[in-house]
Short mmCIF file of N, CA, C and O and ligand atoms in Angstrom, two decimals:
data_model
loop_
_atom_site.label_atom_id
_atom_site.label_comp_id
_atom_site.label_asym_id
_atom_site.label_seq_id
_atom_site.Cartn_x
_atom_site.Cartn_y
_atom_site.Cartn_z
N MET A 1 -20.32 60.55 -4.71
CA MET A 1 -19.54 59.66 -5.02
C MET A 1 -18.06 60.25 -5.49
O MET A 1 -18.40 61.15 -6.15
N ASN A 2 -17.08 59.63 -4.65
CA ASN A 2 -15.90 60.51 -5.10
C ASN A 2 -15.26 59.91 -6.47
O ASN A 2 -15.17 58.68 -6.50
N ARG A 3 -15.03 60.70 -7.41
CA ARG A 3 -14.35 60.09 -8.90
C ARG A 3 -12.89 59.76 -8.80
O ARG A 3 -12.39 59.42 -9.58
N TYR A 4 -12.10 60.38 -7.63
CA TYR A 4 -10.79 60.46 -7.84
C TYR A 4 -10.19 58.93 -7.74
O TYR A 4 -10.53 58.30 -6.89
N ILE A 5 -9.20 58.80 -8.58
CA ILE A 5 -8.83 57.47 -8.62
C ILE A 5 -7.27 57.65 -8.49
O ILE A 5 -6.42 58.39 -8.96
N PRO A 6 -6.58 57.05 -7.27
CA PRO A 6 -5.44 57.18 -6.67
C PRO A 6 -4.50 56.60 -8.05
O PRO A 6 -4.74 55.85 -8.42
N ASP A 7 -3.27 57.13 -8.01
CA ASP A 7 -2.13 56.40 -8.84
C ASP A 7 -1.99 55.24 -8.80
O ASP A 7 -1.75 54.72 -9.62
N SER A 8 -2.23 54.66 -7.38
CA SER A 8 -1.83 53.30 -7.20
C SER A 8 -2.71 52.43 -8.02
O SER A 8 -2.50 51.23 -8.51
N LEU A 9 -4.17 52.80 -7.96
CA LEU A 9 -5.10 52.16 -8.60
C LEU A 9 -5.30 52.15 -9.93
O LEU A 9 -5.34 51.06 -10.89
N LYS A 10 -4.59 53.58 -10.49
CA LYS A 10 -4.80 53.55 -12.04
C LYS A 10 -3.51 52.63 -12.50
O LYS A 10 -3.93 51.99 -13.52
N LYS A 11 -2.50 52.53 -11.68
CA LYS A 11 -1.36 51.49 -12.01
C LYS A 11 -1.83 50.06 -12.33
O LYS A 11 -1.71 49.50 -13.15
N GLN A 12 -2.54 49.90 -11.31
CA GLN A 12 -3.23 48.41 -11.39
C GLN A 12 -4.16 48.11 -12.58
O GLN A 12 -4.15 46.82 -13.10
N VAL A 13 -4.92 49.20 -12.99
CA VAL A 13 -5.88 49.08 -14.12
C VAL A 13 -5.07 48.98 -15.19
O VAL A 13 -5.34 48.15 -16.24
N ILE A 14 -3.90 49.70 -15.23
CA ILE A 14 -3.28 49.91 -16.70
C ILE A 14 -2.48 48.67 -16.99
O ILE A 14 -2.43 47.91 -18.02
N GLU A 15 -1.94 48.06 -15.82
CA GLU A 15 -0.94 47.01 -15.83
C GLU A 15 -2.14 45.53 -16.12
O GLU A 15 -1.64 44.64 -17.07
N ARG A 16 -3.16 45.39 -15.41
CA ARG A 16 -4.07 44.50 -15.81
C ARG A 16 -4.46 44.37 -17.05
O ARG A 16 -4.73 43.29 -17.75
N ALA A 17 -4.76 45.62 -17.86
CA ALA A 17 -5.05 45.72 -19.13
C ALA A 17 -3.88 45.41 -20.17
O ALA A 17 -4.37 45.52 -21.43
N ASN A 18 -2.89 45.24 -19.76
CA ASN A 18 -1.42 44.99 -20.30
C ASN A 18 -1.22 46.13 -21.36
O ASN A 18 -1.05 46.03 -22.39
N TYR A 19 -1.79 47.48 -20.77
CA TYR A 19 -1.27 48.40 -21.79
C TYR A 19 -2.23 48.70 -23.02
O TYR A 19 -1.65 49.43 -23.80
N ARG A 20 -3.31 48.11 -23.03
CA ARG A 20 -4.23 48.23 -24.29
C ARG A 20 -5.52 48.78 -23.93
O ARG A 20 -6.16 48.33 -22.74
N CYS A 21 -6.13 49.32 -24.86
CA CYS A 21 -7.63 49.68 -24.66
C CYS A 21 -8.46 48.45 -24.45
O CYS A 21 -8.18 47.32 -25.42
N GLU A 22 -9.32 48.38 -23.41
CA GLU A 22 -9.89 46.97 -23.31
C GLU A 22 -11.19 46.88 -24.06
O GLU A 22 -11.63 45.92 -24.04
N TYR A 23 -11.48 47.96 -24.80
CA TYR A 23 -12.56 47.97 -25.67
C TYR A 23 -12.21 47.58 -27.16
O TYR A 23 -12.81 46.75 -27.93
N CYS A 24 -10.95 48.50 -27.51
CA CYS A 24 -10.69 48.28 -29.26
C CYS A 24 -9.33 47.68 -29.16
O CYS A 24 -8.97 47.30 -30.45
N LEU A 25 -8.75 47.42 -28.10
CA LEU A 25 -7.34 46.69 -28.07
C LEU A 25 -6.16 47.48 -28.58
O LEU A 25 -5.04 47.08 -28.57
N GLN A 26 -6.49 48.77 -28.51
CA GLN A 26 -5.43 49.58 -29.29
C GLN A 26 -4.32 49.88 -28.21
O GLN A 26 -4.59 50.15 -26.96
N PRO A 27 -2.96 49.48 -28.37
CA PRO A 27 -1.81 49.56 -27.36
C PRO A 27 -1.75 51.06 -27.11
O PRO A 27 -1.98 52.03 -27.75
N ASP A 28 -1.36 51.37 -25.58
CA ASP A 28 -1.25 52.85 -25.42
C ASP A 28 0.08 53.57 -26.11
O ASP A 28 0.36 54.70 -25.95
N LEU A 29 1.21 52.64 -26.28
CA LEU A 29 2.44 53.19 -26.70
C LEU A 29 2.19 54.05 -28.07
O LEU A 29 2.95 55.03 -27.98
N PHE A 30 1.35 53.68 -28.74
CA PHE A 30 1.26 54.50 -30.16
C PHE A 30 0.05 55.59 -29.99
O PHE A 30 0.04 56.21 -31.08
N ALA A 31 -0.53 55.59 -28.95
CA ALA A 31 -1.83 56.62 -29.04
C ALA A 31 -1.39 58.00 -29.16
O ALA A 31 -0.39 58.27 -28.40
N TYR A 32 -2.34 58.89 -30.07
CA TYR A 32 -1.83 60.10 -30.27
C TYR A 32 -2.10 60.91 -29.00
O TYR A 32 -1.67 61.80 -28.18
N ILE A 33 -3.27 60.52 -28.24
CA ILE A 33 -3.73 61.14 -26.86
C ILE A 33 -3.94 59.93 -25.92
O ILE A 33 -4.20 58.89 -26.34
N ALA A 34 -3.30 60.08 -24.72
CA ALA A 34 -2.96 59.18 -23.50
C ALA A 34 -4.27 58.47 -23.46
O ALA A 34 -5.51 59.19 -23.56
N HIS A 35 -4.16 57.16 -23.05
CA HIS A 35 -5.39 56.30 -22.62
C HIS A 35 -5.88 56.88 -21.31
O HIS A 35 -5.29 57.58 -20.53
N GLN A 36 -7.16 56.45 -20.89
CA GLN A 36 -7.65 56.96 -19.73
C GLN A 36 -8.22 55.92 -18.76
O GLN A 36 -8.60 54.82 -19.39
N ILE A 37 -8.52 56.19 -17.69
CA ILE A 37 -9.19 55.19 -16.99
C ILE A 37 -10.56 55.36 -17.11
O ILE A 37 -11.46 56.46 -16.86
N ASP A 38 -11.40 54.34 -17.40
CA ASP A 38 -12.93 54.39 -17.73
C ASP A 38 -13.64 53.74 -16.35
O ASP A 38 -13.20 52.70 -16.08
N HIS A 39 -14.71 54.44 -16.14
CA HIS A 39 -15.67 53.79 -15.17
C HIS A 39 -16.75 53.03 -16.15
O HIS A 39 -17.44 53.48 -16.89
N ILE A 40 -16.61 51.56 -15.94
CA ILE A 40 -17.31 50.66 -16.90
C ILE A 40 -19.00 51.05 -16.63
O ILE A 40 -19.55 51.11 -17.50
N ILE A 41 -19.40 51.06 -15.47
CA ILE A 41 -20.71 51.64 -15.00
C ILE A 41 -20.54 52.83 -14.53
O ILE A 41 -19.77 53.07 -13.52
N SER A 42 -21.01 54.09 -15.14
CA SER A 42 -20.58 55.24 -14.71
C SER A 42 -21.40 55.67 -13.46
O SER A 42 -22.15 54.85 -12.99
N ILE A 43 -20.63 56.21 -12.77
CA ILE A 43 -21.03 56.81 -11.48
C ILE A 43 -22.38 57.28 -11.27
O ILE A 43 -22.97 56.70 -10.41
N LYS A 44 -22.75 57.80 -12.14
CA LYS A 44 -24.30 58.34 -12.23
C LYS A 44 -25.24 57.17 -12.24
O LYS A 44 -26.59 57.36 -12.16
N HIS A 45 -24.60 56.07 -12.81
CA HIS A 45 -25.60 54.87 -12.86
C HIS A 45 -25.49 53.84 -11.88
O HIS A 45 -25.71 52.68 -11.88
N GLY A 46 -24.74 54.46 -10.74
CA GLY A 46 -24.60 53.61 -9.51
C GLY A 46 -23.00 52.81 -9.40
O GLY A 46 -22.84 52.09 -8.64
N GLY A 47 -22.22 53.09 -10.61
CA GLY A 47 -20.92 52.39 -10.76
C GLY A 47 -20.04 52.76 -9.51
O GLY A 47 -20.17 53.85 -9.23
N GLN A 48 -19.38 51.86 -8.88
CA GLN A 48 -18.28 52.27 -8.03
C GLN A 48 -17.07 52.64 -8.54
O GLN A 48 -16.61 52.35 -9.70
N ASN A 49 -16.32 53.33 -7.49
CA ASN A 49 -14.69 53.89 -8.06
C ASN A 49 -13.72 52.74 -7.55
O ASN A 49 -13.01 52.94 -6.91
N ASN A 50 -13.87 51.51 -8.03
CA ASN A 50 -13.29 50.43 -7.38
C ASN A 50 -12.53 49.53 -8.76
O ASN A 50 -13.07 49.70 -10.04
N LEU A 51 -11.55 48.68 -8.44
CA LEU A 51 -10.98 47.96 -9.48
C LEU A 51 -11.89 47.21 -10.10
O LEU A 51 -11.74 47.03 -11.52
N ASP A 52 -12.93 46.72 -9.82
CA ASP A 52 -14.01 45.77 -10.49
C ASP A 52 -14.75 46.48 -11.50
O ASP A 52 -15.56 45.99 -12.16
N ASN A 53 -14.77 47.88 -11.19
CA ASN A 53 -15.71 48.73 -12.31
C ASN A 53 -14.74 49.75 -12.99
O ASN A 53 -15.23 50.58 -13.83
N LEU A 54 -13.33 49.38 -13.01
CA LEU A 54 -12.51 50.50 -13.77
C LEU A 54 -11.72 49.38 -14.97
O LEU A 54 -11.82 48.29 -15.05
N ALA A 55 -11.65 50.20 -16.25
CA ALA A 55 -10.92 49.67 -17.26
C ALA A 55 -10.06 50.91 -17.89
O ALA A 55 -10.39 51.83 -17.58
N TYR A 56 -9.25 50.15 -18.59
CA TYR A 56 -8.36 51.27 -19.48
C TYR A 56 -8.76 51.33 -20.81
O TYR A 56 -9.23 50.21 -21.39
N ALA A 57 -9.06 52.73 -21.01
CA ALA A 57 -9.66 52.87 -22.37
C ALA A 57 -8.87 53.96 -23.14
O ALA A 57 -8.41 54.92 -22.84
N CYS A 58 -8.92 53.75 -24.55
CA CYS A 58 -8.33 54.82 -25.23
C CYS A 58 -9.07 56.14 -25.25
O CYS A 58 -10.26 55.80 -24.88
N PHE A 59 -8.63 57.15 -25.62
CA PHE A 59 -9.40 58.56 -25.68
C PHE A 59 -10.76 58.31 -26.54
O PHE A 59 -11.73 58.72 -26.09
N GLN A 60 -10.50 57.64 -27.62
CA GLN A 60 -11.74 57.57 -28.56
C GLN A 60 -12.91 56.81 -27.85
O GLN A 60 -14.30 57.15 -28.03
N CYS A 61 -12.60 55.64 -27.44
CA CYS A 61 -13.50 54.78 -26.76
C CYS A 61 -14.19 55.59 -25.45
O CYS A 61 -15.16 55.45 -25.39
N ASN A 62 -13.22 56.00 -24.81
CA ASN A 62 -13.64 56.77 -23.46
C ASN A 62 -14.76 58.07 -23.92
O ASN A 62 -15.78 58.02 -23.36
N ILE A 63 -14.25 58.56 -24.85
CA ILE A 63 -15.18 59.87 -25.27
C ILE A 63 -16.47 59.22 -25.92
O ILE A 63 -17.57 60.07 -25.47
N ASN A 64 -16.37 58.29 -26.59
CA ASN A 64 -17.52 57.69 -27.36
C ASN A 64 -18.58 57.17 -26.28
O ASN A 64 -19.83 57.48 -26.63
N LYS A 65 -18.02 56.47 -25.41
CA LYS A 65 -18.85 55.66 -24.46
C LYS A 65 -19.28 56.61 -23.45
O LYS A 65 -20.44 56.33 -22.94
N GLY A 66 -18.59 57.76 -22.96
CA GLY A 66 -19.13 58.81 -21.89
C GLY A 66 -19.79 58.06 -20.73
O GLY A 66 -19.19 56.99 -20.09
N SER A 67 -21.07 58.30 -20.27
CA SER A 67 -21.63 57.52 -19.28
C SER A 67 -22.64 56.47 -19.71
O SER A 67 -23.24 55.94 -18.97
N ASP A 68 -22.68 56.24 -21.07
CA ASP A 68 -23.51 55.08 -21.66
C ASP A 68 -23.01 53.74 -20.91
O ASP A 68 -22.03 53.42 -20.64
N ILE A 69 -24.15 52.89 -20.92
CA ILE A 69 -24.20 51.77 -20.27
C ILE A 69 -24.75 50.69 -21.59
O ILE A 69 -24.68 49.35 -21.22
N GLY A 70 -25.26 51.22 -22.33
CA GLY A 70 -26.15 50.38 -23.27
C GLY A 70 -26.84 51.14 -24.54
O GLY A 70 -26.35 52.44 -24.52
N THR A 71 -27.62 50.48 -25.15
CA THR A 71 -28.09 51.30 -26.47
C THR A 71 -29.24 50.40 -26.85
O THR A 71 -29.39 49.23 -26.46
N MET A 72 -30.20 50.85 -27.83
CA MET A 72 -30.95 50.35 -28.26
C MET A 72 -30.86 49.69 -29.78
O MET A 72 -30.06 50.73 -30.42
N LEU A 73 -30.98 48.66 -30.30
CA LEU A 73 -30.38 48.11 -31.47
C LEU A 73 -31.76 48.19 -32.54
O LEU A 73 -32.77 47.72 -31.91
N LEU A 74 -31.79 48.69 -33.51
CA LEU A 74 -32.94 48.54 -34.47
C LEU A 74 -32.75 47.35 -35.13
O LEU A 74 -31.73 46.75 -35.52
N PRO A 75 -34.23 46.76 -35.50
CA PRO A 75 -35.37 47.23 -35.33
C PRO A 75 -36.15 47.02 -34.30
O PRO A 75 -36.95 47.56 -33.94
N ASP A 76 -35.51 46.13 -33.33
CA ASP A 76 -36.29 45.66 -32.40
C ASP A 76 -36.38 46.50 -30.91
O ASP A 76 -37.30 46.65 -30.14
N ARG A 77 -35.30 47.54 -31.03
CA ARG A 77 -35.51 48.67 -29.83
C ARG A 77 -35.50 48.15 -28.57
O ARG A 77 -35.92 48.52 -27.62
N ILE A 78 -34.77 46.79 -28.56
CA ILE A 78 -34.34 46.01 -27.19
C ILE A 78 -33.15 46.63 -26.66
O ILE A 78 -32.23 46.88 -27.41
N PHE A 79 -33.08 47.08 -25.41
CA PHE A 79 -31.85 47.76 -24.74
C PHE A 79 -30.86 46.50 -24.61
O PHE A 79 -31.07 45.45 -24.23
N ILE A 80 -29.73 46.81 -25.12
CA ILE A 80 -28.65 46.02 -25.01
C ILE A 80 -27.45 46.67 -24.33
O ILE A 80 -27.12 47.81 -24.60
N ARG A 81 -26.88 45.95 -23.24
CA ARG A 81 -25.86 46.55 -22.49
C ARG A 81 -24.75 46.53 -23.31
O ARG A 81 -24.35 45.73 -24.30
N LEU A 82 -23.51 47.47 -23.17
CA LEU A 82 -22.24 47.61 -23.54
C LEU A 82 -21.48 46.18 -23.01
O LEU A 82 -21.46 45.71 -21.92
N PHE A 83 -20.47 45.99 -23.83
CA PHE A 83 -19.55 45.04 -23.39
C PHE A 83 -18.63 45.53 -22.06
O PHE A 83 -18.45 46.59 -21.75
N ASN A 84 -18.59 44.43 -21.11
CA ASN A 84 -17.98 44.81 -19.96
C ASN A 84 -16.61 43.96 -19.65
O ASN A 84 -16.55 42.92 -19.60
N PRO A 85 -15.48 44.93 -19.82
CA PRO A 85 -14.10 43.96 -19.65
C PRO A 85 -13.96 43.23 -18.50
O PRO A 85 -13.10 42.70 -18.44
N ARG A 86 -14.78 43.57 -17.31
CA ARG A 86 -14.60 42.70 -16.21
C ARG A 86 -15.41 41.55 -15.76
O ARG A 86 -15.13 40.54 -15.27
N GLU A 87 -16.43 41.40 -16.83
CA GLU A 87 -17.41 40.28 -16.93
C GLU A 87 -17.34 39.46 -18.27
O GLU A 87 -17.71 38.38 -18.15
N ASP A 88 -16.91 40.22 -19.43
CA ASP A 88 -17.00 39.41 -20.69
C ASP A 88 -15.72 39.08 -21.05
O ASP A 88 -14.61 39.91 -20.93
N ASN A 89 -15.48 38.12 -21.93
CA ASN A 89 -14.33 37.92 -22.88
C ASN A 89 -14.33 38.68 -24.12
O ASN A 89 -15.27 38.33 -25.04
N TRP A 90 -13.32 39.41 -24.50
CA TRP A 90 -13.38 40.06 -25.67
C TRP A 90 -13.57 39.25 -26.76
O TRP A 90 -14.43 39.48 -27.75
N HIS A 91 -13.19 37.89 -27.04
CA HIS A 91 -13.39 37.36 -28.09
C HIS A 91 -14.32 36.41 -28.18
O HIS A 91 -14.79 35.83 -29.27
N ASP A 92 -15.23 36.63 -27.17
CA ASP A 92 -16.60 36.00 -27.12
C ASP A 92 -17.65 37.03 -27.88
O ASP A 92 -18.46 36.60 -28.51
N HIS A 93 -17.13 38.40 -27.72
CA HIS A 93 -17.88 39.04 -28.39
C HIS A 93 -17.66 39.77 -29.93
O HIS A 93 -18.34 40.50 -30.33
N PHE A 94 -16.50 39.78 -30.13
CA PHE A 94 -15.70 40.49 -31.27
C PHE A 94 -14.72 39.56 -31.85
O PHE A 94 -13.99 38.74 -31.42
N GLU A 95 -14.47 40.03 -33.00
CA GLU A 95 -13.36 39.40 -33.78
C GLU A 95 -12.78 40.69 -34.59
O GLU A 95 -13.75 41.49 -35.08
N ILE A 96 -11.70 40.60 -34.98
CA ILE A 96 -10.87 41.71 -35.72
C ILE A 96 -10.28 41.20 -36.95
O ILE A 96 -9.64 40.11 -36.94
N ASP A 97 -10.58 41.88 -38.10
CA ASP A 97 -10.14 41.34 -39.48
C ASP A 97 -9.49 42.52 -40.26
O ASP A 97 -10.29 43.49 -40.28
N ASN A 98 -8.26 42.64 -40.51
CA ASN A 98 -7.61 43.82 -41.27
C ASN A 98 -8.09 45.21 -40.36
O ASN A 98 -8.62 46.23 -41.21
N GLY A 99 -8.10 45.14 -39.09
CA GLY A 99 -8.45 46.36 -38.33
C GLY A 99 -10.07 46.46 -38.32
O GLY A 99 -10.31 47.68 -37.75
N VAL A 100 -10.86 46.05 -38.87
CA VAL A 100 -12.14 46.07 -38.70
C VAL A 100 -12.70 45.04 -37.43
O VAL A 100 -12.35 43.83 -37.57
N ILE A 101 -13.50 45.37 -36.68
CA ILE A 101 -13.86 44.76 -35.65
C ILE A 101 -15.22 44.21 -35.92
O ILE A 101 -16.16 45.16 -36.04
N TYR A 102 -15.57 43.20 -35.73
CA TYR A 102 -16.95 42.70 -36.00
C TYR A 102 -17.43 42.06 -34.65
O TYR A 102 -16.78 41.28 -33.91
N ALA A 103 -18.89 42.16 -34.71
CA ALA A 103 -19.61 41.70 -33.53
C ALA A 103 -19.97 40.24 -33.91
O ALA A 103 -20.27 39.74 -34.88
N LYS A 104 -19.80 39.48 -32.65
CA LYS A 104 -20.43 37.93 -32.72
C LYS A 104 -21.53 37.90 -31.91
O LYS A 104 -22.26 36.91 -31.93
N THR A 105 -21.94 38.93 -31.06
CA THR A 105 -23.11 39.14 -30.21
C THR A 105 -23.88 40.38 -30.28
O THR A 105 -23.32 41.36 -30.98
N THR A 106 -25.01 40.51 -29.89
CA THR A 106 -25.97 41.74 -29.70
C THR A 106 -24.92 42.70 -28.78
O THR A 106 -24.99 43.89 -28.85
N VAL A 107 -24.39 42.47 -27.82
CA VAL A 107 -23.43 43.00 -26.77
C VAL A 107 -22.27 43.69 -27.67
O VAL A 107 -21.78 44.99 -27.67
N GLY A 108 -21.55 42.96 -28.54
CA GLY A 108 -20.61 43.40 -29.38
C GLY A 108 -21.05 44.58 -30.33
O GLY A 108 -20.50 45.61 -30.77
N GLN A 109 -22.43 44.12 -30.89
CA GLN A 109 -22.82 45.27 -31.85
C GLN A 109 -23.19 46.74 -31.07
O GLN A 109 -22.99 47.36 -31.67
N ALA A 110 -23.85 46.20 -29.93
CA ALA A 110 -24.18 47.69 -29.19
C ALA A 110 -22.65 48.46 -28.97
O ALA A 110 -22.97 49.63 -28.99
N THR A 111 -21.62 47.61 -28.53
CA THR A 111 -20.45 48.31 -28.24
C THR A 111 -19.85 48.79 -29.63
O THR A 111 -19.22 50.18 -29.33
N ILE A 112 -19.73 48.34 -30.53
CA ILE A 112 -19.24 48.88 -31.76
C ILE A 112 -20.03 50.15 -32.17
O ILE A 112 -19.33 51.08 -32.62
N LYS A 113 -21.37 49.89 -32.03
CA LYS A 113 -22.21 51.24 -32.54
C LYS A 113 -21.90 52.49 -31.63
O LYS A 113 -21.46 53.64 -31.88
N VAL A 114 -21.86 52.34 -30.26
CA VAL A 114 -21.83 53.44 -29.14
C VAL A 114 -20.27 53.78 -29.21
O VAL A 114 -19.96 55.12 -29.31
N LEU A 115 -19.37 52.80 -29.24
CA LEU A 115 -18.01 53.43 -29.31
C LEU A 115 -17.17 53.85 -30.71
O LEU A 115 -16.30 54.24 -30.68
N ASN A 116 -18.11 53.67 -31.61
CA ASN A 116 -17.77 53.95 -32.95
C ASN A 116 -16.34 53.36 -33.46
O ASN A 116 -15.56 53.96 -33.89
N LEU A 117 -16.33 52.02 -32.96
CA LEU A 117 -15.11 51.17 -33.10
C LEU A 117 -14.64 51.25 -34.60
O LEU A 117 -13.61 51.15 -34.67
N ASN A 118 -15.49 51.19 -35.43
CA ASN A 118 -15.22 51.20 -36.85
C ASN A 118 -15.39 52.38 -37.76
O ASN A 118 -15.51 52.41 -38.88
N ASP A 119 -14.97 53.50 -36.92
CA ASP A 119 -14.83 54.88 -37.55
C ASP A 119 -13.56 54.38 -38.61
O ASP A 119 -12.64 53.89 -38.20
N ILE A 120 -13.66 54.99 -39.86
CA ILE A 120 -12.64 54.92 -40.67
C ILE A 120 -11.03 55.48 -40.38
O ILE A 120 -10.29 54.57 -40.60
N ASN A 121 -10.95 56.30 -39.60
CA ASN A 121 -9.83 56.85 -38.96
C ASN A 121 -9.13 55.65 -37.99
O ASN A 121 -8.06 55.42 -38.01
N ARG A 122 -10.23 55.17 -37.36
CA ARG A 122 -9.74 54.23 -36.40
C ARG A 122 -9.10 52.94 -37.09
O ARG A 122 -8.26 52.36 -36.34
N ILE A 123 -9.95 52.61 -38.19
CA ILE A 123 -9.53 51.54 -38.75
C ILE A 123 -8.25 51.46 -39.40
O ILE A 123 -7.28 50.64 -39.38
N ILE A 124 -7.93 52.70 -40.01
CA ILE A 124 -6.82 53.01 -40.58
C ILE A 124 -5.79 52.91 -39.50
O ILE A 124 -4.58 52.51 -39.79
N GLU A 125 -6.02 53.82 -38.57
CA GLU A 125 -4.95 53.60 -37.28
C GLU A 125 -4.60 52.33 -36.96
O GLU A 125 -3.51 51.94 -36.45
N ARG A 126 -5.50 51.19 -36.89
CA ARG A 126 -5.37 49.98 -36.11
C ARG A 126 -4.30 49.47 -37.40
O ARG A 126 -3.73 48.24 -37.05
N ASN A 127 -4.49 49.68 -38.51
CA ASN A 127 -3.70 49.05 -39.54
C ASN A 127 -2.34 49.58 -39.77
O ASN A 127 -1.61 49.07 -40.33
N ASP A 128 -1.93 50.59 -39.20
CA ASP A 128 -0.75 51.04 -39.24
C ASP A 128 0.41 50.35 -38.70
O ASP A 128 0.16 49.72 -37.62
ZN1 ZN B 1 -10.11 51.95 -27.51
#
């Protein structure tokens, strides 16, 4: 599978995301490290290199997500998938208050955990 994403496709992803990370909603304008194009379902899990499987993600979300597609939440140890910006509505799974992102669903919980959305430095950055 070719991972190369043409500039025209990148531009569509970025504009569709309204220049914000689709996981933590951080605008790219003030990011210290440039936002990136994320494969929502990683190539190694069978994800495609097309608009339906691409999301705009800040560096922190993308690096923490890596090729993960879900996690197990304790104590049940049941596999829970991650938030999918193409299929899910952010506000159905999360809410934000004073820079802290709260889960409304297990998908939200799994995503907060894997992407480390509430790292203290990230909360501070959101409140700047
Ligand atoms: Zn992010």
